[in-house]
JSON list of C-alpha atoms in Angstrom, two decimals:
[
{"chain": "A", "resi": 1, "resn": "UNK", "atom": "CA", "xyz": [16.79, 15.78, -37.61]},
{"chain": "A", "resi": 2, "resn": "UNK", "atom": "CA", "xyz": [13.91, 18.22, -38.97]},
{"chain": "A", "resi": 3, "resn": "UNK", "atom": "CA", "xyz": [12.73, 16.54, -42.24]},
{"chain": "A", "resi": 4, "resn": "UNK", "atom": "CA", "xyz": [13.57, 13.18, -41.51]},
{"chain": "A", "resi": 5, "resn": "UNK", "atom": "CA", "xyz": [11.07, 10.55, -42.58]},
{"chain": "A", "resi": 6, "resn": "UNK", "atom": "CA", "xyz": [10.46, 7.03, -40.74]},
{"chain": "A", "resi": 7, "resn": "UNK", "atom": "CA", "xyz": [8.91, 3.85, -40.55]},
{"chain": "A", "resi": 8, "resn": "UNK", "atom": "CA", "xyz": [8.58, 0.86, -38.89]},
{"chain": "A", "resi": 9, "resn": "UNK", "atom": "CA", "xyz": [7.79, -2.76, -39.56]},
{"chain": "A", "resi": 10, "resn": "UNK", "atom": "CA", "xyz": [6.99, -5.39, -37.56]},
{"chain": "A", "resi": 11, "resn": "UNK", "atom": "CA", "xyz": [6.67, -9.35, -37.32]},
{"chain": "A", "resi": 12, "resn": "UNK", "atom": "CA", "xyz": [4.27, -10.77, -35.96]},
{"chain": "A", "resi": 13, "resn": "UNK", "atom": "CA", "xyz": [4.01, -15.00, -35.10]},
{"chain": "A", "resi": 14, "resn": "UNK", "atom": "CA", "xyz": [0.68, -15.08, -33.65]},
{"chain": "A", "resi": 15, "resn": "UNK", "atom": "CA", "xyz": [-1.30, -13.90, -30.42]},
{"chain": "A", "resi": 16, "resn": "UNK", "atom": "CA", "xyz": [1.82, -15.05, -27.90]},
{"chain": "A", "resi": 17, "resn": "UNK", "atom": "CA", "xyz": [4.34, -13.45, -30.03]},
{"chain": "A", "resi": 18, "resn": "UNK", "atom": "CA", "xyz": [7.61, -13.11, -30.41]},
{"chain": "A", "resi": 19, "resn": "UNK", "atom": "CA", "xyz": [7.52, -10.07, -31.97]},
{"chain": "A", "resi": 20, "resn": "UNK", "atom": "CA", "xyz": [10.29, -8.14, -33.20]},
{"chain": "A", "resi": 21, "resn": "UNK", "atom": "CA", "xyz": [10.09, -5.01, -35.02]},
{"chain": "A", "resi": 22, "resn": "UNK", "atom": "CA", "xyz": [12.40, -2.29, -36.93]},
{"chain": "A", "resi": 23, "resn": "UNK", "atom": "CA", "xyz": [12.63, 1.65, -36.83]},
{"chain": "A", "resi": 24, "resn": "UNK", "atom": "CA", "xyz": [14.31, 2.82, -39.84]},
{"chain": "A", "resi": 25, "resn": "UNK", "atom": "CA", "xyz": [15.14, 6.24, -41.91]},
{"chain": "A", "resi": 26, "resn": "UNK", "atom": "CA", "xyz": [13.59, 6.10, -44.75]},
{"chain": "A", "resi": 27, "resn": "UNK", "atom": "CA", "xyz": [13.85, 9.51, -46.14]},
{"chain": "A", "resi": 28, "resn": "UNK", "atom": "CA", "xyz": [13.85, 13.20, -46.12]},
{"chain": "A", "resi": 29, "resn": "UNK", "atom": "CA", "xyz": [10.77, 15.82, -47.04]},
{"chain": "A", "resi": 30, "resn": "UNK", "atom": "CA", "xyz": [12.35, 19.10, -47.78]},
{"chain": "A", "resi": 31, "resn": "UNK", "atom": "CA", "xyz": [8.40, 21.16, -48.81]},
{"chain": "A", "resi": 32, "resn": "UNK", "atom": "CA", "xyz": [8.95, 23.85, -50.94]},
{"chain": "A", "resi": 33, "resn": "UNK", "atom": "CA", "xyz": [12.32, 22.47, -52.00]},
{"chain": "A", "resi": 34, "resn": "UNK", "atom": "CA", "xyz": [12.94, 20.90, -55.62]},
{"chain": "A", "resi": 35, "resn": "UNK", "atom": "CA", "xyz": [12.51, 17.42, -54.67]},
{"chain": "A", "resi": 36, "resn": "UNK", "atom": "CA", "xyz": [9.92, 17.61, -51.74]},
{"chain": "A", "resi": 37, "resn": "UNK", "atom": "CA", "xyz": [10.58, 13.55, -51.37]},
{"chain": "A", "resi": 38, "resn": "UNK", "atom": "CA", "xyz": [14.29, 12.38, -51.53]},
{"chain": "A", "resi": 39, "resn": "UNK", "atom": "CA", "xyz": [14.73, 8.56, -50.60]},
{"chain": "A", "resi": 40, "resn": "UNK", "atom": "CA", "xyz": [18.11, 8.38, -48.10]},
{"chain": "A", "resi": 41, "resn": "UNK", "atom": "CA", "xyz": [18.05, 4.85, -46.06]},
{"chain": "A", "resi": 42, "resn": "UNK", "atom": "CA", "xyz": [20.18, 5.64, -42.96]},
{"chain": "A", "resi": 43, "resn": "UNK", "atom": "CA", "xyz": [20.36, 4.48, -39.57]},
{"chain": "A", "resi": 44, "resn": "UNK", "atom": "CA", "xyz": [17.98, 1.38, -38.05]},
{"chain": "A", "resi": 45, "resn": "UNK", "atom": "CA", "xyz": [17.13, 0.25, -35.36]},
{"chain": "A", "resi": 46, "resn": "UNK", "atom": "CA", "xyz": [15.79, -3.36, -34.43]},
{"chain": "A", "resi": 47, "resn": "UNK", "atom": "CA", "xyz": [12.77, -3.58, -31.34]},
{"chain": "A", "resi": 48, "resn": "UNK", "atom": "CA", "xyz": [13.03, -7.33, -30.13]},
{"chain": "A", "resi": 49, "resn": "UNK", "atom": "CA", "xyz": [9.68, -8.40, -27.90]},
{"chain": "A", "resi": 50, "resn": "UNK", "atom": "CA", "xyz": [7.82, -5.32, -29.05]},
{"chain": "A", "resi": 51, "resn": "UNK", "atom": "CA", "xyz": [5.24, -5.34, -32.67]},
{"chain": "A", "resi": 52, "resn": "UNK", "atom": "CA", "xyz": [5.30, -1.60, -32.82]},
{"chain": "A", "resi": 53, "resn": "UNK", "atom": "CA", "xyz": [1.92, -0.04, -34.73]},
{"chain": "A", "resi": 54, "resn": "UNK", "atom": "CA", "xyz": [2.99, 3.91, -34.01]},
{"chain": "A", "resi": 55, "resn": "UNK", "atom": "CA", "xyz": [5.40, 5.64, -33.74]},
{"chain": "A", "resi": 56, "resn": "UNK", "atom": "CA", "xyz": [6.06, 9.49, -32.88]},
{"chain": "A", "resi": 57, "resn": "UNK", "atom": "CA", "xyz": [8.92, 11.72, -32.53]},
{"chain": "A", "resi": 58, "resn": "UNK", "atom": "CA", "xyz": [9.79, 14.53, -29.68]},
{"chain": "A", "resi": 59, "resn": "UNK", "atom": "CA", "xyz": [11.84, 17.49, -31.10]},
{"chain": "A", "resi": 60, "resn": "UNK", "atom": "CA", "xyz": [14.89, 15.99, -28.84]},
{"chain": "A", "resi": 61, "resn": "UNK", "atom": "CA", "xyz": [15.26, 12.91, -30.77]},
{"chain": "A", "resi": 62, "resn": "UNK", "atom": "CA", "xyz": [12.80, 10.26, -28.27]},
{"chain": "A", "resi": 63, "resn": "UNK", "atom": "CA", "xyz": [11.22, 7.95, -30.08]},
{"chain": "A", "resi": 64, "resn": "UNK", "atom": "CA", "xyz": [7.54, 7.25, -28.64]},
{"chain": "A", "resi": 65, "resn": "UNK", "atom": "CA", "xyz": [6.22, 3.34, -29.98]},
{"chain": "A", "resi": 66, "resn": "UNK", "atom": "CA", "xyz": [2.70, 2.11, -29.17]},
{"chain": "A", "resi": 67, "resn": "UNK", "atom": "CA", "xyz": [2.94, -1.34, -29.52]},
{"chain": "A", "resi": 68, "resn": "UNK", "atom": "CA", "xyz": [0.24, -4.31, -29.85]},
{"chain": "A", "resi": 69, "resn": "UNK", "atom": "CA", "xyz": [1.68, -7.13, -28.16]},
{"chain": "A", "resi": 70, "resn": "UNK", "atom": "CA", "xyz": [-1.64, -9.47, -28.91]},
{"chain": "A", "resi": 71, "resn": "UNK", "atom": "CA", "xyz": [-2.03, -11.51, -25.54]},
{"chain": "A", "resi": 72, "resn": "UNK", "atom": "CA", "xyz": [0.47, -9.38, -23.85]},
{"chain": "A", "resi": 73, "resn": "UNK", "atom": "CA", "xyz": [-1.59, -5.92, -24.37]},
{"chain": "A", "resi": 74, "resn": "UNK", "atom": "CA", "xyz": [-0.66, -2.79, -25.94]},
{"chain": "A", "resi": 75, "resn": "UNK", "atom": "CA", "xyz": [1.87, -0.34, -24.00]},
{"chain": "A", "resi": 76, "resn": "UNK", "atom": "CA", "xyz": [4.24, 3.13, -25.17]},
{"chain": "A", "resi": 77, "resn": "UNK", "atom": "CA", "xyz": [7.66, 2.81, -25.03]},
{"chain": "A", "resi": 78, "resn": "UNK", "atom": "CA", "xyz": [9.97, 5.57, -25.23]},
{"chain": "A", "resi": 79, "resn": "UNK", "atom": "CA", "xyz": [13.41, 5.71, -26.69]},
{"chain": "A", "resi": 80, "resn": "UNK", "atom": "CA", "xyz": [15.98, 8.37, -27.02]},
{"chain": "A", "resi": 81, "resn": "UNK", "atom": "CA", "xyz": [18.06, 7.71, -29.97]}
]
């Protein structure tokens, strides 16, 4: 939804992995409104073998997560959800 903020946090065991990572709703920025910033933690979502570093988001609702797998390389991922 328009306004919704996110974030995403990863762990990280070393070079070979694994790596896991969470996408999560961490707010709302209304600008112009009388709280610009209102903290609402909604829906997540947990990433197993991926350590997402960025994330973007497509009017539609996909998710786009570059990822730094270490050893395994970097690579986008796309998610509609």
């Amino acid at each position: 939804k328009k306004g919704n903020l996110w974030g995403t946090a990863a762990v990280d065991n070393g070079n070979n992995g694994p790596f896991t990572s969470s996408l999560y709703q961490v707010g709302k920025l209304t600008p112009g409104g009388p709280t610009p910033f209102e903290t609402k933690l909604g829906q997540s979502y947990k990433l197993d073998h991926i350590k997402a570093e960025a994330m973007a988001i497509q009017g539609n609702g996909k998710f786009f997560i570059g990822s730094d797998n270490e050893a395994a390389g970097g690579r986008i991922e796309s998610l509609l959800l």
